[in-house]
PDB file of C-alpha atoms and ligand atoms in Angstrom:
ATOM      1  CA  UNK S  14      23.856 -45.930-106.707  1.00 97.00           C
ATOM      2  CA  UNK S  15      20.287 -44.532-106.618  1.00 98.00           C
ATOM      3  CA  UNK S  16      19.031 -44.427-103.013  1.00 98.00           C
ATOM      4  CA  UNK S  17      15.691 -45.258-101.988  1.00 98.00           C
ATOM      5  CA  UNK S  18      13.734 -44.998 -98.375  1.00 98.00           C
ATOM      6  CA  UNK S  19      10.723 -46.259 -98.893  1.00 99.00           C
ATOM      7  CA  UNK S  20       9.164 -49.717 -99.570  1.00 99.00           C
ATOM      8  CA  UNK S  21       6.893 -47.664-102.484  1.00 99.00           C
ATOM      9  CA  UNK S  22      10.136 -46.854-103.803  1.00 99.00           C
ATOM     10  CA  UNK S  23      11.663 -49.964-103.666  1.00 98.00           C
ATOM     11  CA  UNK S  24       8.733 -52.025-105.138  1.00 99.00           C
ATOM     12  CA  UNK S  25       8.378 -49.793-107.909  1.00 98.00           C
ATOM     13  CA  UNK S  26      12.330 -49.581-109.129  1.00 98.00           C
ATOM     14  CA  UNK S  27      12.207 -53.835-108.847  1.00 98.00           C
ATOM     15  CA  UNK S  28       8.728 -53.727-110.759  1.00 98.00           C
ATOM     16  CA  UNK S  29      10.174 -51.929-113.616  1.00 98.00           C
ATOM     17  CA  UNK S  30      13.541 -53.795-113.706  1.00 98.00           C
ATOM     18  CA  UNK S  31      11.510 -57.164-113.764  1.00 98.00           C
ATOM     19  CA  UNK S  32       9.492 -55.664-116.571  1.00 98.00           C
ATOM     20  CA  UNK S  33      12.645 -55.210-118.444  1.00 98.00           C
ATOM     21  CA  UNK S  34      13.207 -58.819-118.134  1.00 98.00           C
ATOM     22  CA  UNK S  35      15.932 -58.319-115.470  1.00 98.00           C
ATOM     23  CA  UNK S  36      16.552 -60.740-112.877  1.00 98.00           C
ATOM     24  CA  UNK S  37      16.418 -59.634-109.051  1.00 99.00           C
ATOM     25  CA  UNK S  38      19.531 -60.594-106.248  1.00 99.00           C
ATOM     26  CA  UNK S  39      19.309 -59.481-102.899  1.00 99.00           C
ATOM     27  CA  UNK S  40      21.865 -58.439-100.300  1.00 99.00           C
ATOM     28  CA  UNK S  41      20.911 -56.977 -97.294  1.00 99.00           C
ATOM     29  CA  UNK S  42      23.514 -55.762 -95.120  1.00 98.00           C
ATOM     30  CA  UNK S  43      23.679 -53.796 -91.541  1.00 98.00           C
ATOM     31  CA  UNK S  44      25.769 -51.690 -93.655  1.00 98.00           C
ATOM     32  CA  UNK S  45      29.560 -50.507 -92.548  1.00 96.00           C
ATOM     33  CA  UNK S  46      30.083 -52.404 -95.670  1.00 97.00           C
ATOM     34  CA  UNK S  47      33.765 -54.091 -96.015  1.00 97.00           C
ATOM     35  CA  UNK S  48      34.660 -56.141 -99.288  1.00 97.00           C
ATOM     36  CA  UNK S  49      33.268 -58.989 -97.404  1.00 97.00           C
ATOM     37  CA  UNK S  50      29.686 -57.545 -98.131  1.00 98.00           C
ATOM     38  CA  UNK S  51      31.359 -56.562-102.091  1.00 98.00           C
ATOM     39  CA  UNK S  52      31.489 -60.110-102.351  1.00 98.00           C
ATOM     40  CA  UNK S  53      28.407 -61.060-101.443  1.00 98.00           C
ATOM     41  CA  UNK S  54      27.455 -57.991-104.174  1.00 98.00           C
ATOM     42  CA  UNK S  55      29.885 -59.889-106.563  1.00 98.00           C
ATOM     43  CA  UNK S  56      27.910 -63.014-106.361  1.00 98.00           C
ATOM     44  CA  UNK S  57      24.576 -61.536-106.540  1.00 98.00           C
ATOM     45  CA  UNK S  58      25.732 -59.895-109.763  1.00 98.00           C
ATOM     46  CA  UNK S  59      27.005 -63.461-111.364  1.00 98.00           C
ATOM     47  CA  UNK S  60      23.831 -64.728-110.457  1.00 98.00           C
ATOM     48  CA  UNK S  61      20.765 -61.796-111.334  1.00 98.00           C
ATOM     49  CA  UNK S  62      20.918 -59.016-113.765  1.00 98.00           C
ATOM     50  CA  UNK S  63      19.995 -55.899-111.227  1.00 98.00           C
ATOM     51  CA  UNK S  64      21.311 -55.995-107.667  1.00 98.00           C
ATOM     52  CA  UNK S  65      19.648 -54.520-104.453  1.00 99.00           C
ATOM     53  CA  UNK S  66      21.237 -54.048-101.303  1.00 99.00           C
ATOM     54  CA  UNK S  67      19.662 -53.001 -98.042  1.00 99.00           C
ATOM     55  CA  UNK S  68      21.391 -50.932 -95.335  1.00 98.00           C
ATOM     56  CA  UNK S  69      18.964 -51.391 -92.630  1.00 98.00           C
ATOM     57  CA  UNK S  70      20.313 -51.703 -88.630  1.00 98.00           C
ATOM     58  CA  UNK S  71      17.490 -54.188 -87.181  1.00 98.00           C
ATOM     59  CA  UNK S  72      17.013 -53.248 -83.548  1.00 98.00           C
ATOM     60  CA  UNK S  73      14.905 -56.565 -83.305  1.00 98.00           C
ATOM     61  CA  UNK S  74      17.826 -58.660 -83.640  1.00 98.00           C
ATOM     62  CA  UNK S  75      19.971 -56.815 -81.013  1.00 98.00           C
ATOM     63  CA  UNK S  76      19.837 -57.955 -77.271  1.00 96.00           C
ATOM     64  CA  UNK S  77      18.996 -54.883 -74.590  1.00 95.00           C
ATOM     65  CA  UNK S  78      22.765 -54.626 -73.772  1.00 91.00           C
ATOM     66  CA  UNK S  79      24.032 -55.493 -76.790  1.00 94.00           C
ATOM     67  CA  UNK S  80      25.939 -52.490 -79.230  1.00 93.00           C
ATOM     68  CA  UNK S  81      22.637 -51.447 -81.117  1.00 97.00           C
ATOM     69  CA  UNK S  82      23.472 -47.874 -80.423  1.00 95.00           C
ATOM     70  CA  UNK S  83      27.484 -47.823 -81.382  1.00 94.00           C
ATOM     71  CA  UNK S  84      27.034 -50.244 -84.170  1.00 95.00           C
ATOM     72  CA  UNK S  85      28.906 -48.400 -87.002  1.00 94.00           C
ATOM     73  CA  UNK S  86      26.838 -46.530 -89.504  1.00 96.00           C
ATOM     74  CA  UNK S  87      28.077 -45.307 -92.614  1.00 96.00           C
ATOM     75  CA  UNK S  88      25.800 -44.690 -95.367  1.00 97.00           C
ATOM     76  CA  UNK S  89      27.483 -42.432 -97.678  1.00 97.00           C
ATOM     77  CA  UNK S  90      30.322 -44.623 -97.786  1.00 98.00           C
ATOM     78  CA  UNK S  91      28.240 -47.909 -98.125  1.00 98.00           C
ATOM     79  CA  UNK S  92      26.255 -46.214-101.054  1.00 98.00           C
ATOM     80  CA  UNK S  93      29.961 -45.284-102.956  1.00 98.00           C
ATOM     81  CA  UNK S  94      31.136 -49.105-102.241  1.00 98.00           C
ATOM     82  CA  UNK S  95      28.217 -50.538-103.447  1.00 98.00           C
ATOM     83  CA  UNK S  96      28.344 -48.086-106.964  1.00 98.00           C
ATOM     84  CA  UNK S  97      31.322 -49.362-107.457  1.00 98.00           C
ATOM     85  CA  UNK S  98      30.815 -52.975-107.427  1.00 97.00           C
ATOM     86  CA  UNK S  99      27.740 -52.706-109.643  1.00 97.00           C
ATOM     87  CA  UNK S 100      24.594 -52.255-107.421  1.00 98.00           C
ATOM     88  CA  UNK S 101      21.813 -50.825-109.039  1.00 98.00           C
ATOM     89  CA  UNK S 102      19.341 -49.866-105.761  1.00 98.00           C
ATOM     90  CA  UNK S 103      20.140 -49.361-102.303  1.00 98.00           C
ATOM     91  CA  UNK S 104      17.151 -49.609 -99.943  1.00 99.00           C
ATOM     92  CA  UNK S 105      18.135 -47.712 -96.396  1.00 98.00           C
ATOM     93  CA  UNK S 106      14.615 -47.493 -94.538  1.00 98.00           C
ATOM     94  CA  UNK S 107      14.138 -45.546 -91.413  1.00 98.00           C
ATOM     95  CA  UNK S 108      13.268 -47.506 -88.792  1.00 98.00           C
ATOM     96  CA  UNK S 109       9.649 -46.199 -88.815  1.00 98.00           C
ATOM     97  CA  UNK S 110       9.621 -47.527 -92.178  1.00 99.00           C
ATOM     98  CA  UNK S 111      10.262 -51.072 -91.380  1.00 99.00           C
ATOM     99  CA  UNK S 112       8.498 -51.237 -87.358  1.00 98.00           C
ATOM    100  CA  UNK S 113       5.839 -48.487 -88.229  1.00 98.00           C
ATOM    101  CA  UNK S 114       4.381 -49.819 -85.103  1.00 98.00           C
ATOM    102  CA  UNK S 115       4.892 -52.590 -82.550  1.00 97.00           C
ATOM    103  CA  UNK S 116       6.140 -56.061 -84.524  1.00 98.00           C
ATOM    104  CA  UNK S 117       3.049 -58.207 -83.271  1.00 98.00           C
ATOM    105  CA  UNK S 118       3.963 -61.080 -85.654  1.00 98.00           C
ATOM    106  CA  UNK S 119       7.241 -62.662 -86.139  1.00 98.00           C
ATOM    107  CA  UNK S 120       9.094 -65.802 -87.449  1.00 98.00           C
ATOM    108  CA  UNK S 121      10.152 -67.867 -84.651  1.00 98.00           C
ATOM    109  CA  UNK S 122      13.047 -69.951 -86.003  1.00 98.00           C
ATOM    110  CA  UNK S 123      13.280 -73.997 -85.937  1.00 95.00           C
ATOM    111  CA  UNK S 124      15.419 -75.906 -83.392  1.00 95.00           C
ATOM    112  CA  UNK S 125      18.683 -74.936 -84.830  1.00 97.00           C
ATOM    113  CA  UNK S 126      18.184 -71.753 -82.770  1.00 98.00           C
ATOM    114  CA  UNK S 127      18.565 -73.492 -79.654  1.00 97.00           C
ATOM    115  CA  UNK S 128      22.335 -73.519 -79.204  1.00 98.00           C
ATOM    116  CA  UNK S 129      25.188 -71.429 -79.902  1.00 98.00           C
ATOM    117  CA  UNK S 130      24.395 -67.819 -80.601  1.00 98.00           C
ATOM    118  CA  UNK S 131      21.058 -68.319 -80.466  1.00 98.00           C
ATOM    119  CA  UNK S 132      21.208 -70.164 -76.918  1.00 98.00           C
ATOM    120  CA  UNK S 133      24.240 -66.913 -76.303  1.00 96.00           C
ATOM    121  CA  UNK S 134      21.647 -64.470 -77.514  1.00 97.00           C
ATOM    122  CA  UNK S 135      18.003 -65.126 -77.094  1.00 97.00           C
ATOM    123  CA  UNK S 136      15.610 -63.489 -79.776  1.00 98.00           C
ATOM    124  CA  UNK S 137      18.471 -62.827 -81.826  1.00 98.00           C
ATOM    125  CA  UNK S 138      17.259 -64.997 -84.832  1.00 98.00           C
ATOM    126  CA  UNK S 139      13.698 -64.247 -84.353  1.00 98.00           C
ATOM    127  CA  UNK S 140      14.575 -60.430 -85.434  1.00 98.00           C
ATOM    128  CA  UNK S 141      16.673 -61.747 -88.060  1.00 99.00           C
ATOM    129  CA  UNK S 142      14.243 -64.355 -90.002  1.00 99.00           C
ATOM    130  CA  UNK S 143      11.650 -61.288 -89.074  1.00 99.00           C
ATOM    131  CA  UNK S 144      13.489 -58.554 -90.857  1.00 99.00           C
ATOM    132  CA  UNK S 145      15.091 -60.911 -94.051  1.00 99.00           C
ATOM    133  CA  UNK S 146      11.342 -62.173 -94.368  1.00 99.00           C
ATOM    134  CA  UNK S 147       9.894 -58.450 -94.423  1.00 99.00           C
ATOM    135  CA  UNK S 148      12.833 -56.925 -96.448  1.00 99.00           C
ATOM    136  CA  UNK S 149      11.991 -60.463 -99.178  1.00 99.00           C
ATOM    137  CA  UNK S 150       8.266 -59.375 -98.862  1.00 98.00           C
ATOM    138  CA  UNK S 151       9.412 -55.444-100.224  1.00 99.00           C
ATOM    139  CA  UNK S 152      12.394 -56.900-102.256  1.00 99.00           C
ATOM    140  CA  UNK S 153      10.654 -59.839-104.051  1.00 98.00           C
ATOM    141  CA  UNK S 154      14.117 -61.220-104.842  1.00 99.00           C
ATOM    142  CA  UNK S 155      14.709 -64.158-107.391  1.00 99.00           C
ATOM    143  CA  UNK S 156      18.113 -64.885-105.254  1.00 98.00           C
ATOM    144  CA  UNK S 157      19.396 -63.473-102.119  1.00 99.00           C
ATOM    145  CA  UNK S 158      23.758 -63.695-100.936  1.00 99.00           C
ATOM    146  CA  UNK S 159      24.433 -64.520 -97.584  1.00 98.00           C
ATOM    147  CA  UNK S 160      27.997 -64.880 -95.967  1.00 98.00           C
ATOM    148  CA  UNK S 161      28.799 -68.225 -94.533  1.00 98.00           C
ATOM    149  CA  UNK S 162      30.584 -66.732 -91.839  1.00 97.00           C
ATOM    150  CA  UNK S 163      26.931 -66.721 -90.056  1.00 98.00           C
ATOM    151  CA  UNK S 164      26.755 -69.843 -90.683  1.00 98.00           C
ATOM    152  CA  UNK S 165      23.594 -70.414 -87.839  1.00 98.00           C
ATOM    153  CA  UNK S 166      21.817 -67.166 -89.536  1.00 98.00           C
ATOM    154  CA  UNK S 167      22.494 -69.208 -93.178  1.00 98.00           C
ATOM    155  CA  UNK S 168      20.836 -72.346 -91.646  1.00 98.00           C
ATOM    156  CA  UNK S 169      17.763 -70.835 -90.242  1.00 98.00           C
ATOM    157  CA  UNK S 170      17.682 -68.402 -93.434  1.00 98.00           C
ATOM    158  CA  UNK S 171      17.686 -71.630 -95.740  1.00 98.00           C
ATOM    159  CA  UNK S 172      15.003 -73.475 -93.273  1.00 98.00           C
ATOM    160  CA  UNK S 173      12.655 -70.725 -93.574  1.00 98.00           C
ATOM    161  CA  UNK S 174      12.918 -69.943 -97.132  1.00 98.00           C
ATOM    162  CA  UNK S 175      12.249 -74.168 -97.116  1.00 98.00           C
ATOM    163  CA  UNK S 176       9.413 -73.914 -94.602  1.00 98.00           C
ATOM    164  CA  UNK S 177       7.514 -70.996 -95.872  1.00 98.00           C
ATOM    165  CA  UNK S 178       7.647 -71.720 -99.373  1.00 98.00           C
ATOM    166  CA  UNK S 179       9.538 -68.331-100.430  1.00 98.00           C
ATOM    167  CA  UNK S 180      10.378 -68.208-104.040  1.00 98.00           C
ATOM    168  CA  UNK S 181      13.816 -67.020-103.342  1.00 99.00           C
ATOM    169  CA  UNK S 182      17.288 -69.448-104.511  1.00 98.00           C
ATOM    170  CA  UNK S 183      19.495 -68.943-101.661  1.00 98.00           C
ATOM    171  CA  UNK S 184      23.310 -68.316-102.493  1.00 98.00           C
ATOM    172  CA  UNK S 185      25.950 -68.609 -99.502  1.00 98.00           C
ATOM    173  CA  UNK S 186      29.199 -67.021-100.523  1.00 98.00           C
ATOM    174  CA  UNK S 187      32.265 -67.856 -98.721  1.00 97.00           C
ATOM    175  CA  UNK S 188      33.787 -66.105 -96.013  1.00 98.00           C
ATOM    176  CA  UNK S 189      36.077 -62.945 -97.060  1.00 98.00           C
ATOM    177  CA  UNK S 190      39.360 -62.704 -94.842  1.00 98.00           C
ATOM    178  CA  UNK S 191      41.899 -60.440 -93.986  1.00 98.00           C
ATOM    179  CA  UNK S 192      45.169 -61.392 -94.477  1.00 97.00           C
ATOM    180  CA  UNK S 193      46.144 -62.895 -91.548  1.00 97.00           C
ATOM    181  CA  UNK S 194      42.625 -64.885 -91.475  1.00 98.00           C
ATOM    182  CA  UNK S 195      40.722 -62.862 -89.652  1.00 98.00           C
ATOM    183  CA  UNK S 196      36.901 -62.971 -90.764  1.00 98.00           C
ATOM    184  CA  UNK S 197      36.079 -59.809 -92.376  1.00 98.00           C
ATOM    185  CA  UNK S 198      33.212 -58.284 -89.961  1.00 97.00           C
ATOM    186  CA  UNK S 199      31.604 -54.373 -89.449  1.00 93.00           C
ATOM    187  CA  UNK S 200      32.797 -55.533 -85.582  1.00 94.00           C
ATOM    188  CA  UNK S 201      36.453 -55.905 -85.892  1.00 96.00           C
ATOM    189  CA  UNK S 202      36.454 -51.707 -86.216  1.00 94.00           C
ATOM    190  CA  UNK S 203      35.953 -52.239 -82.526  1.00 95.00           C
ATOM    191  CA  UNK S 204      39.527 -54.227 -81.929  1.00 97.00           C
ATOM    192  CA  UNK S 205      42.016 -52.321 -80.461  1.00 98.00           C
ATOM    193  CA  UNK S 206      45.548 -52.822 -82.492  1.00 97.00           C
ATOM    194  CA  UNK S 207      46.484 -55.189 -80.008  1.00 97.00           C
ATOM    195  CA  UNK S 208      43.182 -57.141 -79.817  1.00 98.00           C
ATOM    196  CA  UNK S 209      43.260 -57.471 -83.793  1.00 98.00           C
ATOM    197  CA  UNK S 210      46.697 -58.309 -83.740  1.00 97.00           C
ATOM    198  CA  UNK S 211      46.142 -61.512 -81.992  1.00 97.00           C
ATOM    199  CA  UNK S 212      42.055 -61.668 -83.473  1.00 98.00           C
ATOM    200  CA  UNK S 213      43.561 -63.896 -85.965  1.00 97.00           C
ATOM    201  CA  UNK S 214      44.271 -66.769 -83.374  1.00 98.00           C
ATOM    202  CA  UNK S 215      40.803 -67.623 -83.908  1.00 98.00           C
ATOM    203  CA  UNK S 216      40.821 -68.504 -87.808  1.00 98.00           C
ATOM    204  CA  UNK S 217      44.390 -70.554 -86.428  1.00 98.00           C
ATOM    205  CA  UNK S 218      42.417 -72.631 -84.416  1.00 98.00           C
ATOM    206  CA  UNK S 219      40.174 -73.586 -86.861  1.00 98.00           C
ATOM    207  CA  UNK S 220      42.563 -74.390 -89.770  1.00 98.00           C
ATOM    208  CA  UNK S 221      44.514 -76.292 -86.862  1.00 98.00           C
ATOM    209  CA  UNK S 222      41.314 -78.285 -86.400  1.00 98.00           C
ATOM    210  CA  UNK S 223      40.602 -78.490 -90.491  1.00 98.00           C
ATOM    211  CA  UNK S 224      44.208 -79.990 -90.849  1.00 97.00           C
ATOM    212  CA  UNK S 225      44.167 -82.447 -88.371  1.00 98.00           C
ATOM    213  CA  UNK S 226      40.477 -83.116 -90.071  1.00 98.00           C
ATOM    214  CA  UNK S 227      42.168 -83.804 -93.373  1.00 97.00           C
ATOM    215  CA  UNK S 228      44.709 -86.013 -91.907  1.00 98.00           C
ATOM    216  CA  UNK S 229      41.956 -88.279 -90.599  1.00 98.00           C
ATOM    217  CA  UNK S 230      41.165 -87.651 -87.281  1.00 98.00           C
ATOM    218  CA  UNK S 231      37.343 -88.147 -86.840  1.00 98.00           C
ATOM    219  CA  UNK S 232      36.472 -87.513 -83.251  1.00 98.00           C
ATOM    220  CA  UNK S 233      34.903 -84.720 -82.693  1.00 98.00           C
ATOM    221  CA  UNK S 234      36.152 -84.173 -78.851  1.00 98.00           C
ATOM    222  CA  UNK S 235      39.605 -84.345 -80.155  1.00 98.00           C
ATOM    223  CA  UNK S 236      38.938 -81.963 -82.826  1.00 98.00           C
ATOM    224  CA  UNK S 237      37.262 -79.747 -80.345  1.00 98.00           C
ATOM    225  CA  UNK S 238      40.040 -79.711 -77.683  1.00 98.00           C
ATOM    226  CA  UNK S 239      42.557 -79.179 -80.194  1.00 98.00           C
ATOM    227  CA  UNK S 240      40.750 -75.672 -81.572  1.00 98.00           C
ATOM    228  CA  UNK S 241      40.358 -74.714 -77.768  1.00 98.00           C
ATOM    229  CA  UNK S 242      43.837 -75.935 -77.343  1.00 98.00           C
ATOM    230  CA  UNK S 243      45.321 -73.210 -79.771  1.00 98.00           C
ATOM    231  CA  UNK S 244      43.199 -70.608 -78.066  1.00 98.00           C
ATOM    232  CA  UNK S 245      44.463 -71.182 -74.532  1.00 97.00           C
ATOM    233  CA  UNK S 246      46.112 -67.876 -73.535  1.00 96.00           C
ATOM    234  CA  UNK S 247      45.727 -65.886 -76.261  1.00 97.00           C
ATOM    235  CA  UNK S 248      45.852 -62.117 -74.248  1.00 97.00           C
ATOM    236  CA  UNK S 249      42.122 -60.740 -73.944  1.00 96.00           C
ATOM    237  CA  UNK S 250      40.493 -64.159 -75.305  1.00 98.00           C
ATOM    238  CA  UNK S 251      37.785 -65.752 -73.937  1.00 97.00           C
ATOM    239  CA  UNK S 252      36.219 -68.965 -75.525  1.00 98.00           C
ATOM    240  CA  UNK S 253      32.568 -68.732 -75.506  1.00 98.00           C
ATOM    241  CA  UNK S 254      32.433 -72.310 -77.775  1.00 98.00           C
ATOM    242  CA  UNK S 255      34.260 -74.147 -80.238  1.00 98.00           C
ATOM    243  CA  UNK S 256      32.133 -77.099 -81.417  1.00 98.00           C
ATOM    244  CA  UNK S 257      32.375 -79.709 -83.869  1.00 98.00           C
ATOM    245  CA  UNK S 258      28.441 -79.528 -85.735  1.00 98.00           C
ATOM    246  CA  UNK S 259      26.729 -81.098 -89.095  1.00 97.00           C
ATOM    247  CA  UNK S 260      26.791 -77.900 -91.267  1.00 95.00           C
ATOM    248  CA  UNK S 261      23.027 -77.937 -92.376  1.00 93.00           C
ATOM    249  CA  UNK S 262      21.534 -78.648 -88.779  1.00 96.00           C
ATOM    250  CA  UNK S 263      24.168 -77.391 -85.704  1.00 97.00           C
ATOM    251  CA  UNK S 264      24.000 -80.600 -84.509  1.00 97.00           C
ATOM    252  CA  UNK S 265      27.172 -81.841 -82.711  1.00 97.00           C
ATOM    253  CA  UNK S 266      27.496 -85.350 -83.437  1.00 93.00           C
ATOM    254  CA  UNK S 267      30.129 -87.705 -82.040  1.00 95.00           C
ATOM    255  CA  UNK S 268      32.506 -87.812 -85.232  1.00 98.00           C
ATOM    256  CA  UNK S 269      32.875 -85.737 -87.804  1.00 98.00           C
ATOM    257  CA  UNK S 270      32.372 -86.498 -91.702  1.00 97.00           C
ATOM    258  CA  UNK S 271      32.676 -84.766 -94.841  1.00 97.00           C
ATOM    259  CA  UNK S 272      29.512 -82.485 -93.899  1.00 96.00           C
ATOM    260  CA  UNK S 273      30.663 -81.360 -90.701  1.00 98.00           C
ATOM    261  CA  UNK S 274      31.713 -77.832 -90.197  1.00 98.00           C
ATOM    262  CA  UNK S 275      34.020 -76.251 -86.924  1.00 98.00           C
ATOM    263  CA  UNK S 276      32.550 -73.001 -85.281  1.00 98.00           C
ATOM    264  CA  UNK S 277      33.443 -71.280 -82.577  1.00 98.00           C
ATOM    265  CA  UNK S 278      32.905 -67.816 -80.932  1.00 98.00           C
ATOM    266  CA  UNK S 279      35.182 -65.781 -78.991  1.00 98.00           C
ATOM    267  CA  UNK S 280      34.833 -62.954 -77.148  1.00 97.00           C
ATOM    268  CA  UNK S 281      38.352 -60.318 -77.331  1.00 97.00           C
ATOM    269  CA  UNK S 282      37.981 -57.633 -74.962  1.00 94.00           C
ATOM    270  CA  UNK S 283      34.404 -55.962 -75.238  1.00 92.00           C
ATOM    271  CA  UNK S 284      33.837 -57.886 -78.774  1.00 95.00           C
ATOM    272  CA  UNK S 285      32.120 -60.814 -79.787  1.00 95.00           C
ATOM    273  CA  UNK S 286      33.971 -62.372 -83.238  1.00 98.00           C
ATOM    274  CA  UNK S 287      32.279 -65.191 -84.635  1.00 98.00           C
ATOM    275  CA  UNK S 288      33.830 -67.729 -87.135  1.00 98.00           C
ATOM    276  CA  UNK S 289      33.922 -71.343 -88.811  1.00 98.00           C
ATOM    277  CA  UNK S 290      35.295 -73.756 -91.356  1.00 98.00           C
ATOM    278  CA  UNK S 291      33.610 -76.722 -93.576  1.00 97.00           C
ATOM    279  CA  UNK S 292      35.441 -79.481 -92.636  1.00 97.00           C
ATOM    280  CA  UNK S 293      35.451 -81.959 -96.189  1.00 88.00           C
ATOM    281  CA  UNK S 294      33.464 -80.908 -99.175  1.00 86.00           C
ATOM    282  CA  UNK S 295      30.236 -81.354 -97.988  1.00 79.00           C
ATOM    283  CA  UNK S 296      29.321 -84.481 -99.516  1.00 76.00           C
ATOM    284  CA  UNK S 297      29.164 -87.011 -96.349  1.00 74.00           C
TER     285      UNK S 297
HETATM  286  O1  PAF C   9      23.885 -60.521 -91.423  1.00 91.15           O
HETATM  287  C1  PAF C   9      23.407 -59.385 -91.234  1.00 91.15           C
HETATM  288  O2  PAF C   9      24.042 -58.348 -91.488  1.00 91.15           O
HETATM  289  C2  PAF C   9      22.013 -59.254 -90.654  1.00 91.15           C
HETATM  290  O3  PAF C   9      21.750 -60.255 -89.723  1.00 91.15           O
HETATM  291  C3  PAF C   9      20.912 -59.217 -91.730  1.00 91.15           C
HETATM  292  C4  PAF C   9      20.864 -60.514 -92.501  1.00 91.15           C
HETATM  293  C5  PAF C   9      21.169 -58.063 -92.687  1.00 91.15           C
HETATM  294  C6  PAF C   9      19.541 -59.013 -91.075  1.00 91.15           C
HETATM  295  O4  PAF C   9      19.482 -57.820 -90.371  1.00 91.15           O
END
């Protein structure tokens, strides 16, 4: 895949490919890619002509003790996956490129930020609607792939794509599993084999949840206490939440419907893993 660092670089490779009538997808990644992120390649090639992926590590969206520094970094092998799934550019900036200076401006996020990760992790969406909104202002995407498995970073994506009138479809592509369940994620490289062993608890809990769903229970505490239910000594498992929400605002509500979605967040050992489930087909 032909590597680019610079914004020049990437403007002018996406100039030319429009010229040539192509259509423009987006992925941008943290890299450390797993076929979760060769999905999200997968869609953005069903959907646009020439794919571009970004490998860029935001240090705006990471928290002062958060794993900035160990977060896994792998470029040569993200630049071989993404060849061989069909990705035509691969934009890894420096970080000098992206924050030559202090980032005086930024996109504070709408009220969806204010619980869950983004009440666990102040700031945390205001680096990542900064970054996605600089890397569409280099990009100039026609459609950009997201993973549901962020389901709160999908939300506030989709608001301010809405909000600020960006030109830019928004595709979310369904979360890529192991085969126990577990939510593909750069992260889970830092389970130890016991902690992945039982890391799969978590996607247990929420299928437990979707079942009794789709058997016609409606209240959302019940829902809720039976997902926290199934994670109730699992070794080196701590809850942090396991709601019941409206997929397209967070909100809890007090009974669940066809547009309601389950999401919870654990922490196992010295790692945070993140996951949910659409609860009905979304037409409530
Ligand atoms: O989901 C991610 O990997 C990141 O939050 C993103 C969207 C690439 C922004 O840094």
């Amino acid at each position: 895949v032909r590597t680019v660092a610079t914004i020049a670089d990437v403007r002018a490779a996406v100039r030319a490919a429009r010229q040539g009538g192509a259509k423009i997808g987006f992925v941008p990644t943290m890299g450390a890619l797993h076929e979760g992120h060769l999905t999200l390649i997968d869609r953005a090639l069903a959907a646009a002509d020439f794919v571009v992926a970004s490998v860029f590590v935001n240090p705006l969206q990471f928290g002062p003790n958060e794993d900035f520094e160990r977060y896994p970094r792998d470029l040569q092998g993200d630049g071989a996956k993404l060849a061989s799934r069909g990705t035509r550019l691969l934009f890894a900036p420096s970080r000098d490129e992206i924050y030559p200076a202090e980032q005086r401006i930024t996109v504070q996020p709408g009220p969806a930020d204010s619980e869950w990760e983004g009440a666990i992790r102040p700031g945390h969406f205001a680096g990542v609607l900064t970054v996605v909104a600089k890397l569409f202002n280099i990009v100039s995407p026609d459609v950009a792939v997201f993973g549901q498995k962020d389901l709160q970073q999908v939300t506030l994506i989709d608001e301010m794509i809405r909000e600020l009138n960006m030109p830019i479809a928004l595709i979310v592509s369904p979360t890529a599993r192991d085969r126990d369940g577990l939510a593909l994620s750069s992260r889970n490289a830092y389970l130890s084999r016991d902690e992945r062993q039982n890391a799969s608890r978590l996607y247990g809990a929420l299928r437990k949840v979707q079942s009794l769903y789709e058997a016609g229970e409606r209240s959302t505490q019940t829902l809720e206490e039976a997902g926290r239910g199934a994670l109730e000594g699992v070794p080196g498992m701590s809850v942090d939440y396991f709601a019941v929400v409206r997929r397209d605002d967070l909100v809890r509500t007090e009974s669940a419907d066809d547009a309601s979605a389950a999401i919870a967040a654990v922490q196992m050992g010295r790692t945070r893993l993140i996951d949910n489930i659409l609860l009905g087909d979304g037409s409530a």
